[in-house]
């Protein structure tokens, strides 16, 4: 079997990968993608700097290369990401206040409208919480437009594409900790006040160990009434790599509202974590022990 087909048999879940438009001419890469995966995320091509390189002038060419391939193969698409403090276009980086607020809402509206009907889940806001023990928001020009910027973004995204699941996505949320609890409190507040949020993405860029409460953390978010998704999984190579991949897979299967898993690249040579070999296929495209471990867990 394959990762995608096995995940589909487990309650209609998906198993996906982040892909880069620039690698779509590589036949080894495309053969693995088409054989194993039934969901894709654009690694960079739908980010703000890529889609709105100058203010109110949009470019979807690379995003469309990925989206069109996914649609032609029946793969689900994760939109990534409408708003993020990194990979902002140069023109937005120095902006602030009400001018930035209207630019960012315009961005959300225009991009979500363009892809309306094609996106399974959107990362509406990415990485807005601070690391460490504060549990609070990360400082950024977006945050300085006012604490309500996240809910404003979710409302704009809902209006633009009512059919997409709208997600908040972050990293270092791989257990119950101050950061994940800060996000949990925001999601609970959004659900109580009717702010449109449907899902939380757990990036899961992992090292050589995994928190014992990884699954319990997913479950507490699901219990708030949102779906959960593993969105950018990669695991440092080491004696535990295959086990950690299996633990994450089982955690998703054990949480009814976990829709699926996305790994952040296909081969080790495609990974943003250069030298860490954190993926399921080696640089030649061969299945690693971690691949077999995920497939048997599915
Ligand atoms: C990374 C990409 O993989 C790199 O190619 C790019 O240079 C930087 O961004 N969290 C995210 C992703 O949400 O968008 C990031 O992707 C990895 C961390």
PDB file of C-alpha atoms and ligand atoms in Angstrom:
ATOM      1  CA  UNK A   1       0.000   0.000   0.000  1.00  0.00           C
ATOM      2  CA  UNK A   2       0.954   3.662   0.147  1.00  0.00           C
ATOM      3  CA  UNK A   3       0.811   6.382   2.775  1.00  0.00           C
ATOM      4  CA  UNK A   4      -2.118   8.174   1.159  1.00  0.00           C
ATOM      5  CA  UNK A   5      -4.192   5.063   0.492  1.00  0.00           C
ATOM      6  CA  UNK A   6      -3.621   3.728   4.014  1.00  0.00           C
ATOM      7  CA  UNK A   7      -4.521   7.050   5.615  1.00  0.00           C
ATOM      8  CA  UNK A   8      -7.684   7.208   3.512  1.00  0.00           C
ATOM      9  CA  UNK A   9      -8.714   3.810   4.870  1.00  0.00           C
ATOM     10  CA  UNK A  10      -8.297   5.190   8.381  1.00  0.00           C
ATOM     11  CA  UNK A  11     -11.413   7.294   8.596  1.00  0.00           C
ATOM     12  CA  UNK A  12     -10.820   9.205   5.378  1.00  0.00           C
ATOM     13  CA  UNK A  13      -7.636  10.843   6.604  1.00  0.00           C
ATOM     14  CA  UNK A  14      -4.986  12.189   4.234  1.00  0.00           C
ATOM     15  CA  UNK A  15      -1.218  11.823   4.137  1.00  0.00           C
ATOM     16  CA  UNK A  16       0.471  14.733   2.395  1.00  0.00           C
ATOM     17  CA  UNK A  17       3.750  16.442   1.637  1.00  0.00           C
ATOM     18  CA  UNK A  18       4.995  19.970   1.170  1.00  0.00           C
ATOM     19  CA  UNK A  19       6.243  20.413  -2.376  1.00  0.00           C
ATOM     20  CA  UNK A  20       8.181  23.090  -4.257  1.00  0.00           C
ATOM     21  CA  UNK A  21       7.144  24.253  -7.736  1.00  0.00           C
ATOM     22  CA  UNK A  22      10.814  24.371  -8.722  1.00  0.00           C
ATOM     23  CA  UNK A  23      11.160  20.616  -8.197  1.00  0.00           C
ATOM     24  CA  UNK A  24       8.154  19.612 -10.283  1.00  0.00           C
ATOM     25  CA  UNK A  25      10.368  18.773 -13.265  1.00  0.00           C
ATOM     26  CA  UNK A  26      12.197  16.085 -11.235  1.00  0.00           C
ATOM     27  CA  UNK A  27      10.672  12.737 -12.188  1.00  0.00           C
ATOM     28  CA  UNK A  28      11.908  10.850  -9.113  1.00  0.00           C
ATOM     29  CA  UNK A  29      10.292  13.497  -6.929  1.00  0.00           C
ATOM     30  CA  UNK A  30       7.041  13.533  -8.881  1.00  0.00           C
ATOM     31  CA  UNK A  31       6.794   9.738  -8.988  1.00  0.00           C
ATOM     32  CA  UNK A  32       7.021   9.540  -5.201  1.00  0.00           C
ATOM     33  CA  UNK A  33       4.543  12.374  -4.791  1.00  0.00           C
ATOM     34  CA  UNK A  34       2.004  10.825  -7.122  1.00  0.00           C
ATOM     35  CA  UNK A  35       2.421   7.319  -5.717  1.00  0.00           C
ATOM     36  CA  UNK A  36       2.395   8.036  -1.970  1.00  0.00           C
ATOM     37  CA  UNK A  37       0.602  11.254  -1.152  1.00  0.00           C
ATOM     38  CA  UNK A  38      -2.986  12.490  -1.416  1.00  0.00           C
ATOM     39  CA  UNK A  39      -2.514  16.011  -0.065  1.00  0.00           C
ATOM     40  CA  UNK A  40      -0.047  18.793  -0.820  1.00  0.00           C
ATOM     41  CA  UNK A  41       1.076  22.046   0.758  1.00  0.00           C
ATOM     42  CA  UNK A  42       3.030  24.634  -1.222  1.00  0.00           C
ATOM     43  CA  UNK A  43       6.329  24.985   0.653  1.00  0.00           C
ATOM     44  CA  UNK A  44       6.694  28.691  -0.240  1.00  0.00           C
ATOM     45  CA  UNK A  45       4.532  29.493  -3.271  1.00  0.00           C
ATOM     46  CA  UNK A  46       1.353  30.675  -1.517  1.00  0.00           C
ATOM     47  CA  UNK A  47       3.098  32.879   1.055  1.00  0.00           C
ATOM     48  CA  UNK A  48       2.586  36.641   1.086  1.00  0.00           C
ATOM     49  CA  UNK A  49       5.908  37.533  -0.588  1.00  0.00           C
ATOM     50  CA  UNK A  50       5.180  35.064  -3.409  1.00  0.00           C
ATOM     51  CA  UNK A  51       1.529  35.960  -4.042  1.00  0.00           C
ATOM     52  CA  UNK A  52       1.596  39.770  -3.593  1.00  0.00           C
ATOM     53  CA  UNK A  53       5.097  40.899  -4.583  1.00  0.00           C
ATOM     54  CA  UNK A  54       3.943  44.499  -4.888  1.00  0.00           C
ATOM     55  CA  UNK A  55       0.999  46.022  -3.122  1.00  0.00           C
ATOM     56  CA  UNK A  56      -2.341  44.937  -4.606  1.00  0.00           C
ATOM     57  CA  UNK A  57      -0.626  43.205  -7.525  1.00  0.00           C
ATOM     58  CA  UNK A  58      -0.943  39.436  -7.319  1.00  0.00           C
ATOM     59  CA  UNK A  59       1.024  36.544  -8.811  1.00  0.00           C
ATOM     60  CA  UNK A  60      -0.377  33.040  -8.489  1.00  0.00           C
ATOM     61  CA  UNK A  61       1.701  31.345 -11.168  1.00  0.00           C
ATOM     62  CA  UNK A  62       3.790  29.084  -8.932  1.00  0.00           C
ATOM     63  CA  UNK A  63       0.950  28.493  -6.500  1.00  0.00           C
ATOM     64  CA  UNK A  64      -1.183  27.454  -9.448  1.00  0.00           C
ATOM     65  CA  UNK A  65       1.419  24.981 -10.716  1.00  0.00           C
ATOM     66  CA  UNK A  66       1.085  23.172  -7.416  1.00  0.00           C
ATOM     67  CA  UNK A  67      -2.688  23.609  -7.110  1.00  0.00           C
ATOM     68  CA  UNK A  68      -3.359  22.460 -10.672  1.00  0.00           C
ATOM     69  CA  UNK A  69      -1.257  19.339 -10.238  1.00  0.00           C
ATOM     70  CA  UNK A  70      -3.038  18.533  -6.978  1.00  0.00           C
ATOM     71  CA  UNK A  71      -6.476  19.013  -8.524  1.00  0.00           C
ATOM     72  CA  UNK A  72      -5.592  16.879 -11.545  1.00  0.00           C
ATOM     73  CA  UNK A  73      -4.559  14.030  -9.212  1.00  0.00           C
ATOM     74  CA  UNK A  74      -7.397  14.411  -6.711  1.00  0.00           C
ATOM     75  CA  UNK A  75      -5.062  15.563  -3.931  1.00  0.00           C
ATOM     76  CA  UNK A  76      -6.308  17.857  -1.183  1.00  0.00           C
ATOM     77  CA  UNK A  77      -4.597  21.256  -0.923  1.00  0.00           C
ATOM     78  CA  UNK A  78      -3.492  23.031   2.249  1.00  0.00           C
ATOM     79  CA  UNK A  79      -3.233  26.762   1.669  1.00  0.00           C
ATOM     80  CA  UNK A  80      -0.106  28.022   3.436  1.00  0.00           C
ATOM     81  CA  UNK A  81      -0.141  30.724   4.697  1.00  0.00           C
ATOM     82  CA  UNK A  82      -2.246  33.877   4.473  1.00  0.00           C
ATOM     83  CA  UNK A  83      -0.506  35.825   7.252  1.00  0.00           C
ATOM     84  CA  UNK A  84       2.895  35.201   8.806  1.00  0.00           C
ATOM     85  CA  UNK A  85       5.486  37.581  10.252  1.00  0.00           C
ATOM     86  CA  UNK A  86       8.131  35.891   8.063  1.00  0.00           C
ATOM     87  CA  UNK A  87       8.245  36.019   4.267  1.00  0.00           C
ATOM     88  CA  UNK A  88       6.268  39.238   4.219  1.00  0.00           C
ATOM     89  CA  UNK A  89       6.884  41.104   0.973  1.00  0.00           C
ATOM     90  CA  UNK A  90       9.412  43.925   1.248  1.00  0.00           C
ATOM     91  CA  UNK A  91       6.717  46.565   0.768  1.00  0.00           C
ATOM     92  CA  UNK A  92       4.795  45.341   3.842  1.00  0.00           C
ATOM     93  CA  UNK A  93       7.732  44.902   6.181  1.00  0.00           C
ATOM     94  CA  UNK A  94       8.045  48.564   7.077  1.00  0.00           C
ATOM     95  CA  UNK A  95       4.322  49.182   7.323  1.00  0.00           C
ATOM     96  CA  UNK A  96       2.317  49.635  10.503  1.00  0.00           C
ATOM     97  CA  UNK A  97      -0.995  50.651  11.989  1.00  0.00           C
ATOM     98  CA  UNK A  98      -4.203  51.024  10.012  1.00  0.00           C
ATOM     99  CA  UNK A  99      -2.402  51.035   6.664  1.00  0.00           C
ATOM    100  CA  UNK A 100      -0.873  47.616   7.404  1.00  0.00           C
ATOM    101  CA  UNK A 101      -4.186  46.375   8.813  1.00  0.00           C
ATOM    102  CA  UNK A 102      -6.008  47.171   5.594  1.00  0.00           C
ATOM    103  CA  UNK A 103      -3.190  45.744   3.458  1.00  0.00           C
ATOM    104  CA  UNK A 104      -3.230  42.487   5.362  1.00  0.00           C
ATOM    105  CA  UNK A 105      -6.998  42.095   5.269  1.00  0.00           C
ATOM    106  CA  UNK A 106      -6.942  42.862   1.552  1.00  0.00           C
ATOM    107  CA  UNK A 107      -4.290  40.163   1.136  1.00  0.00           C
ATOM    108  CA  UNK A 108      -6.388  37.581   2.993  1.00  0.00           C
ATOM    109  CA  UNK A 109      -9.479  38.477   0.983  1.00  0.00           C
ATOM    110  CA  UNK A 110      -7.814  38.470  -2.411  1.00  0.00           C
ATOM    111  CA  UNK A 111      -5.831  35.249  -1.995  1.00  0.00           C
ATOM    112  CA  UNK A 112      -8.626  33.286  -0.314  1.00  0.00           C
ATOM    113  CA  UNK A 113     -11.059  34.517  -2.993  1.00  0.00           C
ATOM    114  CA  UNK A 114      -8.702  33.514  -5.802  1.00  0.00           C
ATOM    115  CA  UNK A 115      -8.417  29.956  -4.469  1.00  0.00           C
ATOM    116  CA  UNK A 116     -12.042  29.699  -3.311  1.00  0.00           C
ATOM    117  CA  UNK A 117     -13.402  26.170  -3.653  1.00  0.00           C
ATOM    118  CA  UNK A 118      -9.961  24.579  -4.128  1.00  0.00           C
ATOM    119  CA  UNK A 119      -8.534  24.617  -0.620  1.00  0.00           C
ATOM    120  CA  UNK A 120      -9.224  21.913   1.968  1.00  0.00           C
ATOM    121  CA  UNK A 121      -7.675  23.917   4.822  1.00  0.00           C
ATOM    122  CA  UNK A 122      -6.059  27.352   5.002  1.00  0.00           C
ATOM    123  CA  UNK A 123      -3.365  28.345   7.448  1.00  0.00           C
ATOM    124  CA  UNK A 124      -4.956  31.738   8.006  1.00  0.00           C
ATOM    125  CA  UNK A 125      -2.407  32.799  10.604  1.00  0.00           C
ATOM    126  CA  UNK A 126       0.979  31.154  11.106  1.00  0.00           C
ATOM    127  CA  UNK A 127       3.280  31.372  14.145  1.00  0.00           C
ATOM    128  CA  UNK A 128       1.698  34.295  15.983  1.00  0.00           C
ATOM    129  CA  UNK A 129       2.591  33.086  19.482  1.00  0.00           C
ATOM    130  CA  UNK A 130       5.867  33.639  21.315  1.00  0.00           C
ATOM    131  CA  UNK A 131       8.247  30.867  22.309  1.00  0.00           C
ATOM    132  CA  UNK A 132       9.144  30.399  25.941  1.00  0.00           C
ATOM    133  CA  UNK A 133       7.062  30.631  29.055  1.00  0.00           C
ATOM    134  CA  UNK A 134       4.906  33.695  28.452  1.00  0.00           C
ATOM    135  CA  UNK A 135       2.085  32.017  26.549  1.00  0.00           C
ATOM    136  CA  UNK A 136       1.565  35.370  24.852  1.00  0.00           C
ATOM    137  CA  UNK A 137       1.657  36.749  21.359  1.00  0.00           C
ATOM    138  CA  UNK A 138       4.848  37.169  19.376  1.00  0.00           C
ATOM    139  CA  UNK A 139       5.808  40.764  18.671  1.00  0.00           C
ATOM    140  CA  UNK A 140       5.503  41.640  14.973  1.00  0.00           C
ATOM    141  CA  UNK A 141       4.224  44.449  12.818  1.00  0.00           C
ATOM    142  CA  UNK A 142       1.012  42.417  12.406  1.00  0.00           C
ATOM    143  CA  UNK A 143       0.572  42.089  16.172  1.00  0.00           C
ATOM    144  CA  UNK A 144       1.209  45.804  16.643  1.00  0.00           C
ATOM    145  CA  UNK A 145      -1.849  46.606  14.511  1.00  0.00           C
ATOM    146  CA  UNK A 146      -3.913  45.414  17.493  1.00  0.00           C
ATOM    147  CA  UNK A 147      -4.537  42.160  19.360  1.00  0.00           C
ATOM    148  CA  UNK A 148      -7.669  41.534  17.291  1.00  0.00           C
ATOM    149  CA  UNK A 149      -5.672  41.087  14.070  1.00  0.00           C
ATOM    150  CA  UNK A 150      -6.009  37.298  14.188  1.00  0.00           C
ATOM    151  CA  UNK A 151      -9.778  37.265  14.502  1.00  0.00           C
ATOM    152  CA  UNK A 152     -10.063  39.937  11.803  1.00  0.00           C
ATOM    153  CA  UNK A 153      -8.044  37.688   9.494  1.00  0.00           C
ATOM    154  CA  UNK A 154     -10.250  34.661  10.224  1.00  0.00           C
ATOM    155  CA  UNK A 155     -13.436  36.656   9.559  1.00  0.00           C
ATOM    156  CA  UNK A 156     -12.056  37.928   6.243  1.00  0.00           C
ATOM    157  CA  UNK A 157     -10.993  34.415   5.230  1.00  0.00           C
ATOM    158  CA  UNK A 158     -14.420  32.970   6.052  1.00  0.00           C
ATOM    159  CA  UNK A 159     -16.160  35.629   3.969  1.00  0.00           C
ATOM    160  CA  UNK A 160     -13.830  34.959   1.032  1.00  0.00           C
ATOM    161  CA  UNK A 161     -13.942  31.137   1.063  1.00  0.00           C
ATOM    162  CA  UNK A 162     -16.756  29.730   3.192  1.00  0.00           C
ATOM    163  CA  UNK A 163     -15.908  26.152   2.164  1.00  0.00           C
ATOM    164  CA  UNK A 164     -12.322  25.985   3.415  1.00  0.00           C
ATOM    165  CA  UNK A 165     -11.442  24.909   6.930  1.00  0.00           C
ATOM    166  CA  UNK A 166      -9.713  27.850   8.594  1.00  0.00           C
ATOM    167  CA  UNK A 167      -6.721  26.964  10.748  1.00  0.00           C
ATOM    168  CA  UNK A 168      -4.255  28.521  13.149  1.00  0.00           C
ATOM    169  CA  UNK A 169      -0.797  26.897  12.680  1.00  0.00           C
ATOM    170  CA  UNK A 170       2.312  26.939  14.896  1.00  0.00           C
ATOM    171  CA  UNK A 171       5.455  25.078  16.064  1.00  0.00           C
ATOM    172  CA  UNK A 172       6.812  24.127  19.510  1.00  0.00           C
ATOM    173  CA  UNK A 173       3.267  23.054  20.299  1.00  0.00           C
ATOM    174  CA  UNK A 174       4.159  19.361  20.535  1.00  0.00           C
ATOM    175  CA  UNK A 175       2.872  18.856  24.061  1.00  0.00           C
ATOM    176  CA  UNK A 176       1.098  20.751  26.816  1.00  0.00           C
ATOM    177  CA  UNK A 177       3.323  23.783  27.413  1.00  0.00           C
ATOM    178  CA  UNK A 178       2.992  27.544  27.891  1.00  0.00           C
ATOM    179  CA  UNK A 179       2.913  28.258  24.156  1.00  0.00           C
ATOM    180  CA  UNK A 180       0.357  25.596  23.261  1.00  0.00           C
ATOM    181  CA  UNK A 181      -1.754  26.667  26.234  1.00  0.00           C
ATOM    182  CA  UNK A 182      -1.709  30.279  25.044  1.00  0.00           C
ATOM    183  CA  UNK A 183      -3.013  29.082  21.675  1.00  0.00           C
ATOM    184  CA  UNK A 184      -5.534  26.808  23.390  1.00  0.00           C
ATOM    185  CA  UNK A 185      -6.911  29.794  25.319  1.00  0.00           C
ATOM    186  CA  UNK A 186      -7.237  31.812  22.095  1.00  0.00           C
ATOM    187  CA  UNK A 187      -9.093  28.980  20.337  1.00  0.00           C
ATOM    188  CA  UNK A 188     -11.424  28.520  23.305  1.00  0.00           C
ATOM    189  CA  UNK A 189     -12.150  32.251  23.301  1.00  0.00           C
ATOM    190  CA  UNK A 190     -12.763  32.235  19.514  1.00  0.00           C
ATOM    191  CA  UNK A 191     -15.176  29.301  19.816  1.00  0.00           C
ATOM    192  CA  UNK A 192     -17.025  31.003  22.689  1.00  0.00           C
ATOM    193  CA  UNK A 193     -17.382  34.286  20.788  1.00  0.00           C
ATOM    194  CA  UNK A 194     -18.187  32.774  17.396  1.00  0.00           C
ATOM    195  CA  UNK A 195     -14.976  33.811  15.647  1.00  0.00           C
ATOM    196  CA  UNK A 196     -14.761  31.425  12.654  1.00  0.00           C
ATOM    197  CA  UNK A 197     -11.963  28.937  13.368  1.00  0.00           C
ATOM    198  CA  UNK A 198     -12.163  25.276  12.301  1.00  0.00           C
ATOM    199  CA  UNK A 199      -8.775  23.740  12.956  1.00  0.00           C
ATOM    200  CA  UNK A 200      -5.364  23.984  14.562  1.00  0.00           C
ATOM    201  CA  UNK A 201      -2.208  22.906  12.740  1.00  0.00           C
ATOM    202  CA  UNK A 202       0.674  21.404  14.707  1.00  0.00           C
ATOM    203  CA  UNK A 203       3.794  21.871  12.599  1.00  0.00           C
ATOM    204  CA  UNK A 204       5.733  19.168  14.459  1.00  0.00           C
ATOM    205  CA  UNK A 205       9.291  19.999  13.459  1.00  0.00           C
ATOM    206  CA  UNK A 206      10.738  17.489  15.890  1.00  0.00           C
ATOM    207  CA  UNK A 207      14.161  16.633  17.278  1.00  0.00           C
ATOM    208  CA  UNK A 208      15.372  13.308  18.658  1.00  0.00           C
ATOM    209  CA  UNK A 209      12.651  12.944  21.289  1.00  0.00           C
ATOM    210  CA  UNK A 210       8.926  13.618  21.547  1.00  0.00           C
ATOM    211  CA  UNK A 211       6.865  14.893  24.428  1.00  0.00           C
ATOM    212  CA  UNK A 212       4.889  12.170  26.230  1.00  0.00           C
ATOM    213  CA  UNK A 213       1.723  14.260  26.035  1.00  0.00           C
ATOM    214  CA  UNK A 214       1.793  14.859  22.270  1.00  0.00           C
ATOM    215  CA  UNK A 215      -1.513  13.017  21.759  1.00  0.00           C
ATOM    216  CA  UNK A 216      -3.131  14.471  24.879  1.00  0.00           C
ATOM    217  CA  UNK A 217      -2.345  17.941  23.564  1.00  0.00           C
ATOM    218  CA  UNK A 218      -4.048  17.212  20.232  1.00  0.00           C
ATOM    219  CA  UNK A 219      -7.020  15.802  22.121  1.00  0.00           C
ATOM    220  CA  UNK A 220      -7.492  18.858  24.336  1.00  0.00           C
ATOM    221  CA  UNK A 221      -7.734  21.067  21.239  1.00  0.00           C
ATOM    222  CA  UNK A 222     -10.151  18.631  19.561  1.00  0.00           C
ATOM    223  CA  UNK A 223     -12.270  18.784  22.703  1.00  0.00           C
ATOM    224  CA  UNK A 224     -12.739  22.524  22.094  1.00  0.00           C
ATOM    225  CA  UNK A 225     -14.609  21.616  18.895  1.00  0.00           C
ATOM    226  CA  UNK A 226     -11.917  22.156  16.250  1.00  0.00           C
ATOM    227  CA  UNK A 227     -10.168  19.694  13.939  1.00  0.00           C
ATOM    228  CA  UNK A 228      -6.451  19.128  14.394  1.00  0.00           C
ATOM    229  CA  UNK A 229      -3.870  18.426  11.714  1.00  0.00           C
ATOM    230  CA  UNK A 230      -0.158  17.574  11.708  1.00  0.00           C
ATOM    231  CA  UNK A 231       1.039  20.112   9.168  1.00  0.00           C
ATOM    232  CA  UNK A 232       4.836  20.173   8.719  1.00  0.00           C
ATOM    233  CA  UNK A 233       6.157  16.951  10.205  1.00  0.00           C
ATOM    234  CA  UNK A 234       9.886  16.272  10.042  1.00  0.00           C
ATOM    235  CA  UNK A 235      12.068  14.522  12.632  1.00  0.00           C
ATOM    236  CA  UNK A 236      15.828  14.805  13.123  1.00  0.00           C
ATOM    237  CA  UNK A 237      17.663  11.680  11.978  1.00  0.00           C
ATOM    238  CA  UNK A 238      18.821   9.596  14.930  1.00  0.00           C
ATOM    239  CA  UNK A 239      18.173   6.260  16.549  1.00  0.00           C
ATOM    240  CA  UNK A 240      14.611   7.343  17.386  1.00  0.00           C
ATOM    241  CA  UNK A 241      13.495   8.744  14.041  1.00  0.00           C
ATOM    242  CA  UNK A 242      11.304   5.838  12.940  1.00  0.00           C
ATOM    243  CA  UNK A 243       9.714   5.542  16.395  1.00  0.00           C
ATOM    244  CA  UNK A 244       8.892   9.232  16.595  1.00  0.00           C
ATOM    245  CA  UNK A 245       7.270   9.201  13.168  1.00  0.00           C
ATOM    246  CA  UNK A 246       5.170   6.206  14.289  1.00  0.00           C
ATOM    247  CA  UNK A 247       4.225   7.889  17.567  1.00  0.00           C
ATOM    248  CA  UNK A 248       2.957  10.960  15.719  1.00  0.00           C
ATOM    249  CA  UNK A 249       1.042   8.776  13.252  1.00  0.00           C
ATOM    250  CA  UNK A 250      -0.645   6.808  16.042  1.00  0.00           C
ATOM    251  CA  UNK A 251      -1.481  10.002  17.912  1.00  0.00           C
ATOM    252  CA  UNK A 252      -3.321  11.340  14.874  1.00  0.00           C
ATOM    253  CA  UNK A 253      -5.198   8.069  14.373  1.00  0.00           C
ATOM    254  CA  UNK A 254      -6.173   8.011  18.050  1.00  0.00           C
ATOM    255  CA  UNK A 255      -7.725  11.486  17.913  1.00  0.00           C
ATOM    256  CA  UNK A 256     -11.006  11.320  16.005  1.00  0.00           C
ATOM    257  CA  UNK A 257     -10.754  14.946  14.892  1.00  0.00           C
ATOM    258  CA  UNK A 258      -7.217  14.586  13.487  1.00  0.00           C
ATOM    259  CA  UNK A 259      -7.788  14.878   9.732  1.00  0.00           C
ATOM    260  CA  UNK A 260      -4.337  13.966   8.465  1.00  0.00           C
ATOM    261  CA  UNK A 261      -0.583  14.361   8.431  1.00  0.00           C
ATOM    262  CA  UNK A 262       1.669  16.395   6.142  1.00  0.00           C
ATOM    263  CA  UNK A 263       5.432  15.863   6.020  1.00  0.00           C
ATOM    264  CA  UNK A 264       7.572  18.913   5.206  1.00  0.00           C
ATOM    265  CA  UNK A 265       9.177  17.643   2.022  1.00  0.00           C
ATOM    266  CA  UNK A 266       9.660  14.349   0.187  1.00  0.00           C
ATOM    267  CA  UNK A 267      13.360  13.321   0.169  1.00  0.00           C
ATOM    268  CA  UNK A 268      15.999  14.293   2.715  1.00  0.00           C
ATOM    269  CA  UNK A 269      17.650  16.337  -0.023  1.00  0.00           C
ATOM    270  CA  UNK A 270      14.444  18.386  -0.393  1.00  0.00           C
ATOM    271  CA  UNK A 271      14.313  19.346   3.293  1.00  0.00           C
ATOM    272  CA  UNK A 272      14.773  22.866   4.646  1.00  0.00           C
ATOM    273  CA  UNK A 273      16.635  21.221   7.586  1.00  0.00           C
ATOM    274  CA  UNK A 274      19.865  20.764   5.667  1.00  0.00           C
ATOM    275  CA  UNK A 275      21.976  17.912   6.987  1.00  0.00           C
ATOM    276  CA  UNK A 276      19.340  16.603   9.403  1.00  0.00           C
ATOM    277  CA  UNK A 277      17.853  14.003   7.021  1.00  0.00           C
ATOM    278  CA  UNK A 278      14.433  14.421   8.657  1.00  0.00           C
ATOM    279  CA  UNK A 279      12.103  12.933   6.033  1.00  0.00           C
ATOM    280  CA  UNK A 280      10.699   9.554   4.937  1.00  0.00           C
ATOM    281  CA  UNK A 281      12.715   9.094   1.722  1.00  0.00           C
ATOM    282  CA  UNK A 282      16.483   9.299   1.354  1.00  0.00           C
ATOM    283  CA  UNK A 283      18.129  11.619  -1.117  1.00  0.00           C
ATOM    284  CA  UNK A 284      17.909   8.981  -3.854  1.00  0.00           C
ATOM    285  CA  UNK A 285      14.190   8.538  -3.247  1.00  0.00           C
ATOM    286  CA  UNK A 286      14.442   5.207  -1.411  1.00  0.00           C
ATOM    287  CA  UNK A 287      12.065   4.449   1.448  1.00  0.00           C
ATOM    288  CA  UNK A 288      13.738   4.824   4.852  1.00  0.00           C
ATOM    289  CA  UNK A 289      13.024   2.858   8.039  1.00  0.00           C
ATOM    290  CA  UNK A 290      10.873   5.817   9.060  1.00  0.00           C
ATOM    291  CA  UNK A 291       8.687   5.256   6.001  1.00  0.00           C
ATOM    292  CA  UNK A 292       8.071   1.597   6.888  1.00  0.00           C
ATOM    293  CA  UNK A 293       7.356   2.575  10.457  1.00  0.00           C
ATOM    294  CA  UNK A 294       4.709   5.123   9.417  1.00  0.00           C
ATOM    295  CA  UNK A 295       3.105   2.729   6.950  1.00  0.00           C
ATOM    296  CA  UNK A 296       2.817  -0.024   9.565  1.00  0.00           C
ATOM    297  CA  UNK A 297       1.350   2.418  12.064  1.00  0.00           C
ATOM    298  CA  UNK A 298      -1.334   3.471   9.556  1.00  0.00           C
TER     299      UNK A 298
HETATM  300  C1  LIG B   1      10.241  27.133   5.241  1.00  0.00           C
HETATM  301  C2  LIG B   1      10.565  26.551   3.883  1.00  0.00           C
HETATM  302  O1  LIG B   1      10.653  25.151   4.004  1.00  0.00           O
HETATM  303  C3  LIG B   1      11.858  27.135   3.374  1.00  0.00           C
HETATM  304  O2  LIG B   1      12.069  26.734   2.010  1.00  0.00           O
HETATM  305  C4  LIG B   1      11.836  28.652   3.449  1.00  0.00           C
HETATM  306  O3  LIG B   1      13.107  29.152   3.092  1.00  0.00           O
HETATM  307  C5  LIG B   1      11.471  29.124   4.841  1.00  0.00           C
HETATM  308  O4  LIG B   1      10.231  28.545   5.212  1.00  0.00           O
HETATM  309  N1  LIG B   1       7.367  26.951   9.446  1.00  0.00           N
HETATM  310  C6  LIG B   1       6.543  27.189   8.366  1.00  0.00           C
HETATM  311  C7  LIG B   1       7.033  26.977   6.983  1.00  0.00           C
HETATM  312  O5  LIG B   1       5.358  27.477   8.569  1.00  0.00           O
HETATM  313  O6  LIG B   1       6.467  27.877   6.065  1.00  0.00           O
HETATM  314  C8  LIG B   1       8.533  27.066   6.932  1.00  0.00           C
HETATM  315  O7  LIG B   1       8.938  26.709   5.612  1.00  0.00           O
HETATM  316  C9  LIG B   1       9.170  26.178   7.970  1.00  0.00           C
HETATM  317  C10 LIG B   1       8.756  26.605   9.350  1.00  0.00           C
END
